[in-house]
């Protein structure tokens, strides 16, 4: 019997965390041949290679080395390079994860070559078409033959869009497989000593959405808000390269006297250090999608610095509050967290560390 040949796509930081458990499960299952393609959307050591090390992801079979550019340039370049891989390898299936430009580009290439696409993390919707990721999600889902979802809302979103129920598989959250698998390993992290922090006596901040960092006024107002909050509790801010670049471009470093021991802007962290840092923090402020989910499982309060979330289950079940970017609202939510103990939460259904196993068993059954 010939083994099914599957290509996995990973291009940007959040993708690595999602492909790691899928690859380790597929290797264990021994019924598929797999190929890992790294598009090169993210390429700095701390945005890419450290995740391969921390999560023991095998070296990619292809590195397309695409790098940064405008959306059209990046998506187009990935498509051109990935088409060559598909023509050479002739896979039976392409698996894409998440909602980054690499996800969209590779799905389009595959479907146009008549290769079925499976989308892991299908059905998330912020209903905000100004978010580049929302376009990536809608298009990827519409061309996928197999849609793996992580929540009931995602199922409902897909059904409302007319996607056949037969294509939808509710399997849970693959990123939580990685988190639960890595918790023990992360205990070895020395990040708190390195940053001179004490457990639950600091907050973590991440910020990289274009809507928050690409306009000077917005970024400046946010930094001012964080500076005020840092008088109450120290803030650690592992800054995405895009954000670091914008802070330099708008000359905001000197304005906020950064670095400052109560408001430390540092380079992006690897997976295990970040997991340990977040686990032991008092709370997190973020505009990332994945961190809303991780804090839900860790039971760490999360303030989401956006006007919406495509992950409402983190609000209904988890520790997430969507606060937007208004300074008064953010500081008042921080006050509430500082005066209360950690909030209790329910674990969303199937966020149990066994999602990759479910996915691989389904892949084995579907024609
Ligand atoms: C991308 C995803 C976003 C995801 C984020 C996680 C899209 C549309 N966006 O956003 O959904 O939340 O990744 O990090 O796919 N850069 C570097 N080194 C790198 C990578 C990026 O310096 O290794 C800088 C470059 O200046 C680049 C900028 O960051 O222009 C933006 O990178 P890009 O991949 O276009 O989007 P992200 O903002 O990282």
PDB file of C-alpha atoms and ligand atoms in Angstrom, residues 11-14 40-48 67-71 74 99-103 131-133 136-137 208-210 240-243 245 287-289, ligand 1:
ATOM      1  CA  UNK A  11       5.951  30.122   7.856  1.00  0.00           C
ATOM      2  CA  UNK A  12       5.498  32.396  10.821  1.00  0.00           C
ATOM      3  CA  UNK A  13       6.008  32.160  14.577  1.00  0.00           C
ATOM      4  CA  UNK A  14       2.484  31.017  15.566  1.00  0.00           C
ATOM      5  CA  UNK A  40      10.591  31.863   5.445  1.00  0.00           C
ATOM      6  CA  UNK A  41       7.910  34.467   6.277  1.00  0.00           C
ATOM      7  CA  UNK A  42       9.653  34.703   9.648  1.00  0.00           C
ATOM      8  CA  UNK A  43      13.412  34.277   9.548  1.00  0.00           C
ATOM      9  CA  UNK A  44      15.161  35.891  12.561  1.00  0.00           C
ATOM     10  CA  UNK A  45      16.591  33.339  15.004  1.00  0.00           C
ATOM     11  CA  UNK A  46      14.184  34.434  17.734  1.00  0.00           C
ATOM     12  CA  UNK A  47      11.151  34.421  15.380  1.00  0.00           C
ATOM     13  CA  UNK A  48      11.871  31.032  13.857  1.00  0.00           C
ATOM     14  CA  UNK A  67      11.164  36.958   3.933  1.00  0.00           C
ATOM     15  CA  UNK A  68       9.292  40.207   4.493  1.00  0.00           C
ATOM     16  CA  UNK A  69       7.473  42.479   2.057  1.00  0.00           C
ATOM     17  CA  UNK A  70       4.073  43.939   1.284  1.00  0.00           C
ATOM     18  CA  UNK A  71       1.139  41.535   1.518  1.00  0.00           C
ATOM     19  CA  UNK A  74       4.989  38.179   0.221  1.00  0.00           C
ATOM     20  CA  UNK A  99      -4.188  32.538   9.447  1.00  0.00           C
ATOM     21  CA  UNK A 100      -0.916  34.077   8.283  1.00  0.00           C
ATOM     22  CA  UNK A 101       0.009  35.005   4.716  1.00  0.00           C
ATOM     23  CA  UNK A 102       1.831  31.661   4.297  1.00  0.00           C
ATOM     24  CA  UNK A 103      -1.432  29.848   5.153  1.00  0.00           C
ATOM     25  CA  UNK A 131      -7.553  42.592   9.852  1.00  0.00           C
ATOM     26  CA  UNK A 132      -5.324  40.974   7.237  1.00  0.00           C
ATOM     27  CA  UNK A 133      -5.721  37.636   9.039  1.00  0.00           C
ATOM     28  CA  UNK A 136      -6.641  34.879   5.105  1.00  0.00           C
ATOM     29  CA  UNK A 137      -9.069  32.863   7.255  1.00  0.00           C
ATOM     30  CA  UNK A 208       2.417  43.648  17.055  1.00  0.00           C
ATOM     31  CA  UNK A 209      -0.858  44.165  15.177  1.00  0.00           C
ATOM     32  CA  UNK A 210      -0.470  46.741  12.401  1.00  0.00           C
ATOM     33  CA  UNK A 240       8.111  41.782  17.883  1.00  0.00           C
ATOM     34  CA  UNK A 241      10.637  43.095  15.295  1.00  0.00           C
ATOM     35  CA  UNK A 242       7.881  45.043  13.572  1.00  0.00           C
ATOM     36  CA  UNK A 243       7.046  46.876  16.824  1.00  0.00           C
ATOM     37  CA  UNK A 245      11.169  48.997  14.242  1.00  0.00           C
ATOM     38  CA  UNK A 287      -2.988  41.790  20.837  1.00  0.00           C
ATOM     39  CA  UNK A 288      -1.912  38.256  19.874  1.00  0.00           C
ATOM     40  CA  UNK A 289      -4.451  35.523  19.143  1.00  0.00           C
TER      41      UNK A 289
HETATM   42  C1  LIG B   1       2.532  37.817  11.051  1.00  0.00           C
HETATM   43  C2  LIG B   1       1.084  37.451  10.786  1.00  0.00           C
HETATM   44  C3  LIG B   1       0.267  37.666  12.054  1.00  0.00           C
HETATM   45  C4  LIG B   1       0.878  36.936  13.229  1.00  0.00           C
HETATM   46  C5  LIG B   1       2.321  37.361  13.382  1.00  0.00           C
HETATM   47  C6  LIG B   1       2.995  36.618  14.496  1.00  0.00           C
HETATM   48  C7  LIG B   1       0.324  37.892   8.497  1.00  0.00           C
HETATM   49  C8  LIG B   1      -0.515  38.757   7.659  1.00  0.00           C
HETATM   50  N1  LIG B   1       0.497  38.290   9.753  1.00  0.00           N
HETATM   51  O1  LIG B   1       2.582  39.212  11.316  1.00  0.00           O
HETATM   52  O2  LIG B   1      -1.031  37.150  11.845  1.00  0.00           O
HETATM   53  O3  LIG B   1       0.154  37.269  14.402  1.00  0.00           O
HETATM   54  O4  LIG B   1       3.014  37.068  12.154  1.00  0.00           O
HETATM   55  O5  LIG B   1       4.285  37.097  14.730  1.00  0.00           O
HETATM   56  O6  LIG B   1       0.785  36.869   8.045  1.00  0.00           O
HETATM   57  N2  LIG B   1      10.265  40.837  10.776  1.00  0.00           N
HETATM   58  C9  LIG B   1      11.584  40.644  11.106  1.00  0.00           C
HETATM   59  N3  LIG B   1      12.024  39.370  11.268  1.00  0.00           N
HETATM   60  C10 LIG B   1      11.242  38.287  11.115  1.00  0.00           C
HETATM   61  C11 LIG B   1       9.895  38.488  10.775  1.00  0.00           C
HETATM   62  C12 LIG B   1       9.421  39.765  10.604  1.00  0.00           C
HETATM   63  O7  LIG B   1      12.345  41.583  11.260  1.00  0.00           O
HETATM   64  O8  LIG B   1      11.713  37.148  11.298  1.00  0.00           O
HETATM   65  C13 LIG B   1       9.762  42.223  10.630  1.00  0.00           C
HETATM   66  C14 LIG B   1       9.939  42.773   9.230  1.00  0.00           C
HETATM   67  O9  LIG B   1      10.210  44.131   9.351  1.00  0.00           O
HETATM   68  C15 LIG B   1       8.564  42.598   8.617  1.00  0.00           C
HETATM   69  C16 LIG B   1       7.655  42.782   9.816  1.00  0.00           C
HETATM   70  O10 LIG B   1       8.370  42.229  10.918  1.00  0.00           O
HETATM   71  O11 LIG B   1       8.298  43.494   7.602  1.00  0.00           O
HETATM   72  C17 LIG B   1       6.314  42.096   9.679  1.00  0.00           C
HETATM   73  O12 LIG B   1       6.459  40.707   9.408  1.00  0.00           O
HETATM   74  P1  LIG B   1       5.278  39.919   8.631  1.00  0.00           P
HETATM   75  O13 LIG B   1       5.616  38.484   8.515  1.00  0.00           O
HETATM   76  O14 LIG B   1       4.926  40.640   7.380  1.00  0.00           O
HETATM   77  O15 LIG B   1       4.028  40.104   9.576  1.00  0.00           O
HETATM   78  P2  LIG B   1       3.920  40.023  11.178  1.00  0.00           P
HETATM   79  O16 LIG B   1       3.650  41.374  11.688  1.00  0.00           O
HETATM   80  O17 LIG B   1       5.057  39.254  11.753  1.00  0.00           O
END
